[in-house]
XYZ file of N, CA and C in Angstrom:
774
model
N 71.514 204.051 30.932
C 72.656 204.744 31.520
C 73.310 203.845 32.570
N 74.639 203.856 32.624
C 75.405 203.093 33.595
C 75.785 204.024 34.747
N 75.754 203.514 35.977
C 76.170 204.287 37.129
C 77.489 203.788 37.683
N 78.302 204.696 38.196
C 79.524 204.357 38.917
C 79.517 205.155 40.213
N 79.659 204.463 41.340
C 79.733 205.130 42.633
C 81.144 204.944 43.161
N 81.917 206.015 43.206
C 83.318 205.939 43.589
C 83.499 205.971 45.092
N 84.439 205.138 45.589
C 84.695 205.066 47.020
C 85.786 206.018 47.477
N 86.372 205.728 48.630
C 87.420 206.580 49.206
C 88.549 206.801 48.211
N 88.856 208.074 47.931
C 89.917 208.391 46.989
C 89.482 208.393 45.536
N 88.255 207.943 45.265
C 87.743 207.826 43.891
C 86.691 208.915 43.726
N 87.164 210.161 43.547
C 86.278 211.312 43.614
C 85.906 211.883 42.247
N 86.540 211.407 41.190
C 86.228 211.900 39.848
C 86.407 210.763 38.858
N 85.760 210.897 37.698
C 85.807 209.829 36.702
C 85.969 210.371 35.289
N 85.579 211.636 35.089
C 85.611 212.251 33.763
C 86.457 213.517 33.776
N 86.740 214.014 32.585
C 87.430 215.279 32.439
C 86.468 216.450 32.576
N 86.940 217.668 32.303
C 86.117 218.866 32.489
C 84.959 218.988 31.507
N 84.940 218.138 30.465
C 83.865 218.230 29.472
C 82.582 217.538 29.933
N 82.623 216.803 31.039
C 81.425 216.125 31.533
C 80.417 217.139 32.042
N 79.146 216.832 31.876
C 78.114 217.736 32.390
C 77.767 217.360 33.828
N 77.404 218.364 34.580
C 77.125 218.193 36.009
C 75.639 218.381 36.247
N 75.046 217.460 37.025
C 73.609 217.487 37.281
C 73.371 217.466 38.782
N 72.574 218.388 39.270
C 72.184 218.379 40.680
C 70.785 217.806 40.781
N 70.616 216.839 41.663
C 69.352 216.123 41.800
C 68.887 216.200 43.247
N 67.609 216.484 43.432
C 67.016 216.399 44.757
C 66.129 215.157 44.796
N 65.951 214.595 45.964
C 65.166 213.377 46.103
C 64.278 213.482 47.331
N 63.317 212.574 47.484
C 62.515 212.561 48.716
C 63.343 212.249 49.960
N 64.587 211.825 49.760
C 65.463 211.428 50.864
C 66.616 212.419 51.032
N 66.445 213.607 50.491
C 67.466 214.628 50.595
C 68.354 214.666 49.371
N 69.443 215.399 49.456
C 70.358 215.512 48.330
C 71.411 214.417 48.404
N 71.897 213.954 47.262
C 72.950 212.940 47.272
C 74.282 213.494 47.755
N 75.274 212.626 47.819
C 76.581 213.003 48.369
C 77.221 214.166 47.627
N 76.919 214.288 46.337
C 77.528 215.328 45.500
C 76.717 215.445 44.217
N 76.907 216.522 43.451
C 76.320 216.563 42.117
C 76.828 215.381 41.292
N 76.012 214.912 40.389
C 76.353 213.767 39.550
C 76.942 214.279 38.244
N 78.058 213.706 37.825
C 78.648 214.072 36.538
C 78.329 212.990 35.521
N 78.035 213.430 34.311
C 77.623 212.501 33.248
C 78.554 212.659 32.056
N 79.096 211.556 31.617
C 80.006 211.548 30.478
C 79.832 210.259 29.698
N 80.779 209.976 28.830
C 80.691 208.788 27.968
C 81.885 207.884 28.204
N 81.615 206.584 28.211
C 82.655 205.554 28.194
C 82.297 204.620 27.051
N 83.040 204.710 25.959
C 82.696 203.937 24.778
C 81.320 204.327 24.274
N 80.455 203.321 24.123
C 79.095 203.571 23.640
C 78.111 203.855 24.766
N 78.598 203.914 25.982
C 77.706 204.046 27.126
C 77.722 205.458 27.704
N 76.534 205.944 28.052
C 76.428 207.154 28.855
C 76.562 206.731 30.316
N 77.415 207.424 31.058
C 77.749 207.004 32.416
C 77.527 208.154 33.390
N 76.866 207.837 34.507
C 76.655 208.809 35.583
C 77.567 208.439 36.747
N 78.378 209.388 37.178
C 79.333 209.139 38.262
C 78.967 209.930 39.509
N 79.026 209.257 40.655
C 78.731 209.895 41.938
C 79.799 209.473 42.953
N 80.519 210.419 43.547
C 81.469 210.064 44.610
C 80.713 209.769 45.912
N 80.846 208.575 46.395
C 80.064 208.101 47.543
C 80.234 208.987 48.780
N 81.459 209.448 49.015
C 81.753 210.218 50.225
C 81.733 211.725 49.994
N 81.310 212.161 48.784
C 81.369 213.572 48.446
C 82.686 213.912 47.767
N 82.752 215.061 47.112
C 83.945 215.408 46.336
C 85.140 215.712 47.226
N 84.905 216.042 48.485
C 85.996 216.310 49.421
C 85.966 215.370 50.620
N 85.358 214.216 50.425
C 85.212 213.208 51.482
C 84.531 213.805 52.721
N 83.388 214.423 52.486
C 82.656 215.033 53.595
C 81.899 214.012 54.447
N 81.583 212.855 53.865
C 80.718 211.898 54.541
C 81.504 210.681 55.016
N 81.378 210.382 56.302
C 81.908 209.136 56.823
C 80.984 207.987 56.404
N 81.469 206.737 56.514
C 80.653 205.611 56.030
C 79.252 205.546 56.632
N 79.122 205.894 57.911
C 77.818 205.781 58.563
C 76.921 206.988 58.311
N 77.437 208.028 57.637
C 76.622 209.221 57.365
C 76.353 209.428 55.872
N 76.869 208.558 55.010
C 76.606 208.673 53.568
C 75.091 208.631 53.336
N 74.548 209.535 52.524
C 73.103 209.520 52.243
C 72.769 208.449 51.186
N 72.839 207.196 51.594
C 72.710 206.082 50.657
C 71.384 206.101 49.902
N 70.285 206.348 50.610
C 68.978 206.326 49.933
C 68.884 207.432 48.886
N 69.370 208.612 49.215
C 69.347 209.708 48.241
C 70.235 209.384 47.043
N 71.402 208.808 47.293
C 72.328 208.485 46.197
C 71.697 207.536 45.189
N 71.118 206.445 45.688
C 70.584 205.436 44.780
C 69.332 205.941 44.070
N 68.500 206.673 44.792
C 67.274 207.230 44.194
C 67.640 208.227 43.082
N 68.630 209.061 43.345
C 69.040 210.060 42.352
C 69.536 209.392 41.071
N 70.342 208.351 41.220
C 70.859 207.664 40.036
C 69.728 207.034 39.231
N 68.811 206.365 39.902
C 67.703 205.760 39.165
C 66.854 206.818 38.471
N 66.625 207.956 39.136
C 65.789 209.004 38.543
C 66.412 209.574 37.273
N 67.736 209.443 37.120
C 68.413 209.908 35.908
C 68.405 208.865 34.790
N 67.914 207.670 35.102
C 67.851 206.623 34.089
C 68.857 205.505 34.278
N 69.608 205.541 35.370
C 70.582 204.478 35.634
C 69.848 203.193 36.008
N 70.288 202.090 35.414
C 69.724 200.784 35.753
C 70.803 199.754 36.078
N 72.074 200.087 35.827
C 73.188 199.189 36.161
C 74.288 200.002 36.827
N 74.810 199.497 37.945
C 75.778 200.262 38.735
C 76.978 199.394 39.097
N 78.168 199.939 38.879
C 79.384 199.391 39.462
C 79.724 200.236 40.694
N 80.085 199.556 41.779
C 80.437 200.252 43.008
C 81.884 200.002 43.401
N 82.849 200.707 42.805
C 84.251 200.555 43.210
C 84.425 200.970 44.667
N 85.225 200.213 45.411
C 85.391 200.514 46.825
C 86.752 200.022 47.329
N 87.186 200.624 48.424
C 88.396 200.169 49.106
C 88.000 199.142 50.160
N 88.805 198.092 50.291
C 88.523 197.049 51.277
C 89.812 196.618 51.958
N 89.659 196.075 53.159
C 90.746 195.364 53.799
C 90.625 193.893 53.466
N 91.717 193.188 53.560
C 91.719 191.758 53.288
C 91.752 190.974 54.590
N 90.971 189.908 54.646
C 90.940 189.025 55.804
C 91.681 187.723 55.537
N 92.479 187.713 54.490
C 93.296 186.553 54.163
C 94.599 187.011 53.541
N 95.722 186.420 53.907
C 96.997 186.816 53.291
C 97.081 186.471 51.809
N 96.140 185.683 51.318
C 96.133 185.337 49.895
C 95.766 186.533 49.013
N 95.119 187.532 49.608
C 94.706 188.726 48.864
C 95.417 189.929 49.467
N 96.573 190.265 48.924
C 97.347 191.371 49.450
C 96.953 192.698 48.835
N 97.534 193.801 49.323
C 97.256 195.122 48.763
C 97.476 195.152 47.255
N 96.541 195.807 46.560
C 96.592 195.877 45.107
C 95.724 194.851 44.425
N 95.270 193.827 45.152
C 94.363 192.833 44.565
C 93.012 193.476 44.259
N 92.392 193.045 43.168
C 91.049 193.509 42.819
C 90.114 192.301 42.875
N 89.051 192.431 43.647
C 88.135 191.328 43.900
C 86.707 191.771 43.588
N 85.944 190.885 42.950
C 84.517 191.123 42.749
C 83.769 190.154 43.659
N 83.327 190.617 44.837
C 82.684 189.707 45.788
C 81.363 189.167 45.255
N 80.993 187.997 45.780
C 79.693 187.433 45.408
C 78.734 187.345 46.593
N 79.241 187.632 47.809
C 78.387 187.624 48.995
C 78.761 188.779 49.916
N 77.806 189.196 50.757
C 78.118 190.182 51.788
C 77.449 189.789 53.095
N 78.024 190.269 54.175
C 77.467 190.092 55.513
C 77.353 191.477 56.135
N 76.168 191.812 56.622
C 75.916 193.132 57.196
C 76.183 193.123 58.694
N 77.145 193.950 59.126
C 77.412 194.140 60.548
C 77.269 195.616 60.913
N 76.475 196.358 60.132
C 76.214 197.764 60.446
C 75.030 197.849 61.401
N 74.744 199.050 61.850
C 73.596 199.239 62.738
C 73.043 200.658 62.552
N 71.725 200.750 62.588
C 71.066 202.049 62.592
C 71.029 202.765 61.256
N 71.494 202.119 60.189
C 71.474 202.792 58.889
C 70.104 202.632 58.238
N 69.670 203.675 57.555
C 68.397 203.604 56.840
C 68.618 202.754 55.596
N 68.043 201.548 55.600
C 68.421 200.569 54.586
C 67.260 200.062 53.741
N 66.139 200.815 53.733
C 65.021 200.418 52.886
C 64.214 201.636 52.464
N 63.550 201.494 51.324
C 62.583 202.502 50.881
C 61.169 202.111 51.307
N 61.010 200.889 51.821
C 59.676 200.359 52.077
C 59.420 200.217 53.576
N 59.126 201.359 54.205
C 58.774 201.337 55.616
C 57.332 200.892 55.826
N 56.594 200.743 54.737
C 55.226 200.230 54.808
C 54.972 199.418 53.546
N 53.880 198.660 53.565
C 53.487 197.924 52.377
C 53.890 196.463 52.365
N 54.657 196.015 53.356
C 55.018 194.598 53.419
C 55.817 194.129 52.227
N 56.781 194.932 51.772
C 57.595 194.586 50.606
C 58.893 193.921 51.062
N 59.173 192.749 50.505
C 60.373 191.989 50.866
C 61.120 191.626 49.581
N 62.401 191.950 49.514
C 63.160 191.634 48.309
C 64.079 190.446 48.551
N 64.237 189.627 47.537
C 65.183 188.513 47.592
C 66.606 189.070 47.581
N 67.445 188.542 48.474
C 68.800 189.062 48.597
C 69.804 187.929 48.823
N 69.395 186.712 48.484
C 70.281 185.562 48.683
C 71.593 185.752 47.932
N 71.482 186.276 46.732
C 72.653 186.604 45.916
C 72.642 188.106 45.708
N 73.393 188.847 46.542
C 73.217 190.301 46.609
C 73.760 191.079 45.430
N 74.576 190.456 44.587
C 75.182 191.178 43.472
C 74.670 190.639 42.144
N 74.565 191.536 41.187
C 74.054 191.176 39.863
C 75.009 190.197 39.175
N 74.532 189.019 38.776
C 75.419 188.053 38.122
C 75.947 188.537 36.776
N 75.170 189.317 36.066
C 75.615 189.812 34.758
C 76.755 190.815 34.903
N 76.618 191.747 35.848
C 77.693 192.717 36.067
C 78.937 192.028 36.633
N 78.731 191.070 37.519
C 79.872 190.341 38.075
C 80.644 189.621 36.972
N 79.918 188.977 36.089
C 80.570 188.250 34.999
C 81.371 189.194 34.112
N 80.837 190.365 33.875
C 81.545 191.350 33.064
C 82.866 191.751 33.719
N 82.826 192.046 35.013
C 84.027 192.519 35.714
C 85.039 191.401 35.937
N 84.561 190.198 36.262
C 85.494 189.105 36.549
C 86.141 188.559 35.289
N 85.635 188.946 34.132
C 86.263 188.523 32.882
C 87.516 189.300 32.547
N 87.843 190.318 33.352
C 89.035 191.127 33.097
C 90.271 190.465 33.700
N 91.431 190.632 33.074
C 92.654 189.986 33.570
C 93.007 190.400 34.995
N 93.369 189.415 35.807
C 93.847 189.693 37.157
C 92.783 189.916 38.207
N 91.517 189.924 37.812
C 90.437 190.164 38.760
C 90.048 188.856 39.440
N 89.941 188.890 40.761
C 89.584 187.704 41.532
C 88.062 187.574 41.584
N 87.568 186.402 41.253
C 86.135 186.142 41.168
C 85.640 185.532 42.475
N 84.851 186.295 43.228
C 84.176 185.760 44.392
C 84.862 186.086 45.701
N 84.063 186.068 46.745
C 84.527 186.365 48.088
C 83.387 186.975 48.878
N 83.457 186.817 50.190
C 82.435 187.389 51.073
C 82.978 188.648 51.722
N 82.239 189.736 51.548
C 82.629 191.027 52.113
C 81.764 191.311 53.337
N 82.397 191.428 54.498
C 81.678 191.823 55.695
C 81.726 193.342 55.804
N 80.560 193.945 56.023
C 80.447 195.404 56.074
C 80.243 195.812 57.528
N 81.202 196.573 58.056
C 81.149 197.010 59.453
C 80.678 198.451 59.533
N 80.276 198.853 60.727
C 79.681 200.166 60.896
C 80.662 201.299 60.632
N 81.918 201.160 61.129
C 82.822 202.279 61.020
C 82.353 203.447 61.914
N 83.044 204.574 61.874
C 84.223 204.823 61.043
C 85.516 204.217 61.581
N 85.474 203.577 62.748
C 86.700 202.972 63.263
C 87.003 201.674 62.514
N 88.256 201.268 62.542
C 88.648 199.970 62.017
C 88.428 198.898 63.086
N 88.556 197.651 62.688
C 88.311 196.533 63.599
C 89.438 196.355 64.607
N 89.082 195.794 65.758
C 90.103 195.314 66.687
C 90.709 194.028 66.120
N 91.844 193.619 66.645
C 92.450 192.374 66.166
C 91.528 191.178 66.426
N 90.854 191.183 67.568
C 89.951 190.081 67.892
C 88.781 190.027 66.905
N 88.208 191.197 66.595
C 87.113 191.231 65.621
C 87.594 190.737 64.266
N 88.761 191.189 63.873
C 89.315 190.802 62.580
C 89.513 189.285 62.498
N 90.082 188.696 63.557
C 90.282 187.244 63.568
C 88.946 186.500 63.573
N 87.968 187.085 64.261
C 86.616 186.495 64.283
C 86.018 186.460 62.872
N 86.090 187.592 62.160
C 85.563 187.645 60.796
C 86.276 186.638 59.894
N 87.600 186.595 59.999
C 88.364 185.661 59.168
C 87.980 184.225 59.495
N 87.739 183.940 60.774
C 87.353 182.598 61.186
C 85.996 182.171 60.650
N 85.157 183.137 60.317
C 83.858 182.835 59.711
C 83.966 182.551 58.210
N 85.161 182.727 57.669
C 85.345 182.495 56.236
C 85.164 183.727 55.377
N 84.993 184.901 56.020
C 84.876 186.137 55.252
C 86.253 186.501 54.687
N 86.290 187.111 53.509
C 87.574 187.400 52.863
C 87.880 188.888 52.747
N 86.864 189.742 52.801
C 87.055 191.180 52.643
C 86.293 191.909 53.738
N 86.766 193.106 54.094
C 86.074 193.924 55.089
C 85.977 195.363 54.587
N 84.827 195.969 54.801
C 84.497 197.245 54.168
C 83.492 197.971 55.058
N 83.286 199.273 54.813
C 82.356 200.045 55.636
C 81.162 200.606 54.864
N 81.103 200.440 53.545
C 80.060 201.121 52.756
C 79.240 200.195 51.858
N 79.574 198.917 51.814
C 78.882 198.017 50.885
C 77.435 197.757 51.249
N 77.062 198.084 52.467
C 75.680 197.988 52.903
C 75.304 199.328 53.547
N 74.139 199.901 53.196
C 73.008 199.322 52.478
C 72.986 199.574 50.970
N 74.099 200.012 50.414
C 74.094 200.359 48.986
C 73.538 199.225 48.119
N 74.004 198.000 48.375
C 73.606 196.874 47.524
C 72.123 196.570 47.633
N 71.579 196.596 48.853
C 70.168 196.253 49.000
C 69.260 197.369 48.486
N 69.684 198.619 48.610
C 68.879 199.710 48.060
C 68.818 199.624 46.541
N 69.920 199.226 45.923
C 69.902 199.008 44.475
C 68.889 197.927 44.118
N 68.870 196.842 44.897
C 67.914 195.762 44.622
C 66.483 196.245 44.788
N 66.214 197.045 45.822
C 64.854 197.557 46.006
C 64.421 198.449 44.852
N 65.375 199.126 44.237
C 65.065 199.994 43.094
C 65.208 199.260 41.769
N 65.398 197.940 41.826
C 65.529 197.088 40.631
C 66.659 197.543 39.714
N 67.767 197.926 40.339
C 68.963 198.263 39.590
C 69.998 197.161 39.778
N 70.654 196.760 38.699
C 71.755 195.812 38.791
C 72.924 196.489 39.503
N 73.596 195.746 40.379
C 74.678 196.333 41.171
C 75.753 195.293 41.414
N 77.004 195.703 41.264
C 78.143 194.846 41.598
C 79.254 195.700 42.179
N 79.839 195.234 43.264
C 80.993 195.901 43.861
C 82.267 195.433 43.162
N 83.199 196.362 42.986
C 84.550 196.031 42.522
C 85.489 196.541 43.602
N 86.136 195.621 44.307
C 86.862 195.958 45.521
C 88.370 195.961 45.299
N 89.004 197.051 45.699
C 90.460 197.159 45.659
C 90.993 196.964 47.074
N 91.828 195.949 47.275
C 92.416 195.686 48.586
C 93.505 196.722 48.871
N 93.378 197.400 50.011
C 94.355 198.420 50.387
C 95.247 197.986 51.541
N 94.848 196.934 52.262
C 95.611 196.539 53.454
C 95.195 195.143 53.897
N 96.057 194.513 54.699
C 95.678 193.319 55.449
C 95.107 193.783 56.778
N 93.950 193.258 57.162
C 93.292 193.735 58.367
C 94.118 193.389 59.610
N 93.801 194.062 60.714
C 94.659 194.023 61.910
C 94.906 192.622 62.439
N 93.893 191.756 62.391
C 94.060 190.411 62.909
C 94.801 189.492 61.973
N 95.039 189.929 60.746
C 95.738 189.108 59.752
C 97.216 189.441 59.748
N 97.526 190.723 59.835
C 98.924 191.174 59.895
C 99.221 191.612 61.331
N 99.803 190.695 62.106
C 100.009 190.953 63.535
C 101.045 192.038 63.789
N 101.856 192.360 62.791
C 102.943 193.323 62.997
C 102.486 194.768 62.882
N 101.340 194.999 62.263
C 100.904 196.371 62.022
C 99.438 196.531 62.399
N 98.977 197.761 62.392
C 97.563 198.084 62.565
C 97.133 198.945 61.388
N 95.856 198.852 61.022
C 95.346 199.620 59.889
C 95.278 201.094 60.260
N 95.830 201.939 59.400
C 95.753 203.389 59.587
C 95.135 204.007 58.351
N 94.268 204.998 58.566
C 93.576 205.629 57.444
C 94.554 206.216 56.432
N 95.626 206.826 56.910
C 96.577 207.451 55.998
C 97.197 206.422 55.056
N 97.435 205.207 55.565
C 98.014 204.158 54.728
C 96.996 203.632 53.721
N 95.745 203.512 54.169
C 94.682 203.055 53.267
C 94.528 204.024 52.097
N 94.454 205.326 52.393
C 94.291 206.316 51.331
C 95.499 206.332 50.395
N 96.686 206.178 50.954
C 97.895 206.179 50.129
C 97.907 204.997 49.175
N 97.514 203.833 49.659
C 97.489 202.637 48.805
C 96.430 202.782 47.720
N 95.282 203.340 48.083
C 94.212 203.533 47.103
C 94.671 204.510 46.024
N 95.312 205.603 46.438
C 95.789 206.591 45.472
C 96.863 206.010 44.558
N 97.728 205.173 45.108
C 98.797 204.556 44.327
C 98.231 203.664 43.211
N 97.117 203.027 43.496
C 96.514 202.113 42.527
C 95.409 202.753 41.686
N 95.107 204.051 41.939
C 93.938 204.664 41.327
C 93.960 204.674 39.795
N 95.062 205.051 39.124
C 95.024 205.058 37.657
C 94.678 203.687 37.065
N 95.283 202.637 37.602
C 95.002 201.287 37.114
C 93.579 200.871 37.442
N 93.117 201.242 38.632
C 91.772 200.865 39.064
C 90.709 201.554 38.202
N 90.885 202.843 37.931
C 89.938 203.547 37.068
C 89.915 202.940 35.667
N 91.093 202.580 35.173
C 91.169 201.947 33.848
C 90.391 200.637 33.836
N 90.483 199.895 34.915
C 89.758 198.627 35.006
C 88.241 198.859 34.993
N 87.780 199.871 35.716
C 86.346 200.176 35.732
C 85.883 200.602 34.338
N 86.701 201.407 33.653
C 86.378 201.774 32.269
C 86.246 200.525 31.406
N 87.174 199.597 31.555
C 87.156 198.383 30.732
C 85.927 197.533 31.043
N 85.540 197.475 32.316
C 84.335 196.729 32.676
C 83.104 197.333 32.004
N 83.006 198.660 32.005
C 81.874 199.325 31.353
C 81.894 199.050 29.854
N 83.062 199.123 29.248
C 83.190 198.866 27.812
C 82.681 197.481 27.430
N 82.805 196.508 28.349
C 82.412 195.135 28.062
C 80.903 194.911 28.171
N 80.189 195.879 28.720
C 78.749 195.709 28.905
C 78.005 195.774 27.575
N 76.950 194.972 27.473
C 76.046 195.092 26.334
C 75.338 196.441 26.403
N 74.936 196.915 25.254
C 74.224 198.197 25.220
C 72.909 198.109 25.970
N 72.198 196.989 25.802
C 70.907 196.818 26.452
C 71.045 195.948 27.690
N 70.297 196.294 28.701
C 70.256 195.479 29.918
C 69.353 194.265 29.675
N 69.859 193.074 29.972
C 69.078 191.855 29.783
C 68.844 191.104 31.091
N 69.474 191.513 32.167
C 69.369 190.816 33.451
C 67.940 190.871 33.991
N 67.459 189.738 34.479
C 66.170 189.690 35.171
C 66.346 189.341 36.657
N 67.554 188.945 37.045
C 67.831 188.564 38.438
C 67.519 189.702 39.404
N 67.760 190.931 38.980
C 67.635 192.085 39.879
C 66.274 192.761 39.812
N 65.326 192.166 39.084
C 63.968 192.708 39.034
C 63.192 192.120 40.206
N 63.328 192.770 41.341
C 62.887 192.179 42.613
C 61.386 192.235 42.846
N 60.666 193.030 42.072
C 59.257 193.270 42.389
C 58.297 192.707 41.357
N 58.750 191.771 40.538
C 57.854 191.211 39.524
C 56.659 190.554 40.197
N 55.457 190.956 39.773
C 54.228 190.392 40.330
C 53.812 190.983 41.666
N 54.514 192.035 42.115
C 54.235 192.655 43.410
C 53.728 194.083 43.198
N 52.663 194.431 43.910
C 52.153 195.811 43.838
C 52.889 196.640 44.884
N 53.585 197.685 44.437
C 54.347 198.533 45.339
C 53.472 199.670 45.895
N 53.818 200.175 47.066
C 53.030 201.279 47.639
C 53.288 202.609 46.950
N 54.312 202.697 46.109
C 54.580 203.911 45.330
C 55.337 203.497 44.075
N 55.363 204.394 43.113
C 56.074 204.115 41.859
C 57.553 204.395 42.025
N 58.390 203.546 41.448
C 59.816 203.804 41.444
C 60.107 204.956 40.487
N 61.157 205.726 40.754
C 61.444 206.882 39.875
C 61.843 206.428 38.489
């Protein structure tokens, strides 16, 4: 089964014929019931990251419950569509980017399932190369970039924005962590597909980022963006062959994965 976790403004993926599944986990309930439908030959489980009515801010999303619930349903590969700001004028609103690196600037988020047992996962390359290759093979998609993930829910100051850009980061987001590392701990392939909604405050000196503008830009691009995610899923092989994301080979875990 393929998973899709929709970001801000991306609250549905299927029509009314999709079945709805409620899942409980050791980490509480996920952001919303999961809907399951078909995309081509693939069975797909969709979960809105912020809830169906955007109930969860970036720092309150139940990330551990979300990822655990998807794996318990049989999901092993996940696309994570998300809204991002751009830290370079080369990537304007409407650009679609598949990042290859992330930098964590969040704090206090529950970001592991392994509070005991001395389990350490490799995270040098945080995104699944197989899923990335599938998505970047689509027309107009930008291959690569570093996404810095900030705590939120506020946007960056101009000084922070210029600082991030000066480090060579290209995208800024509030939800990409710990989602990616939790997927790795659960041995699920994961790749973000980022839709640029704005130039960040330090890049566009004439304006400041406003939530209403971000949501409007995301909504304006939503039909095309959903179509792109469908096409990425269609390009996937029926069977998962990736071994890059099998983080626990040769390691005894303190509990069984779902």
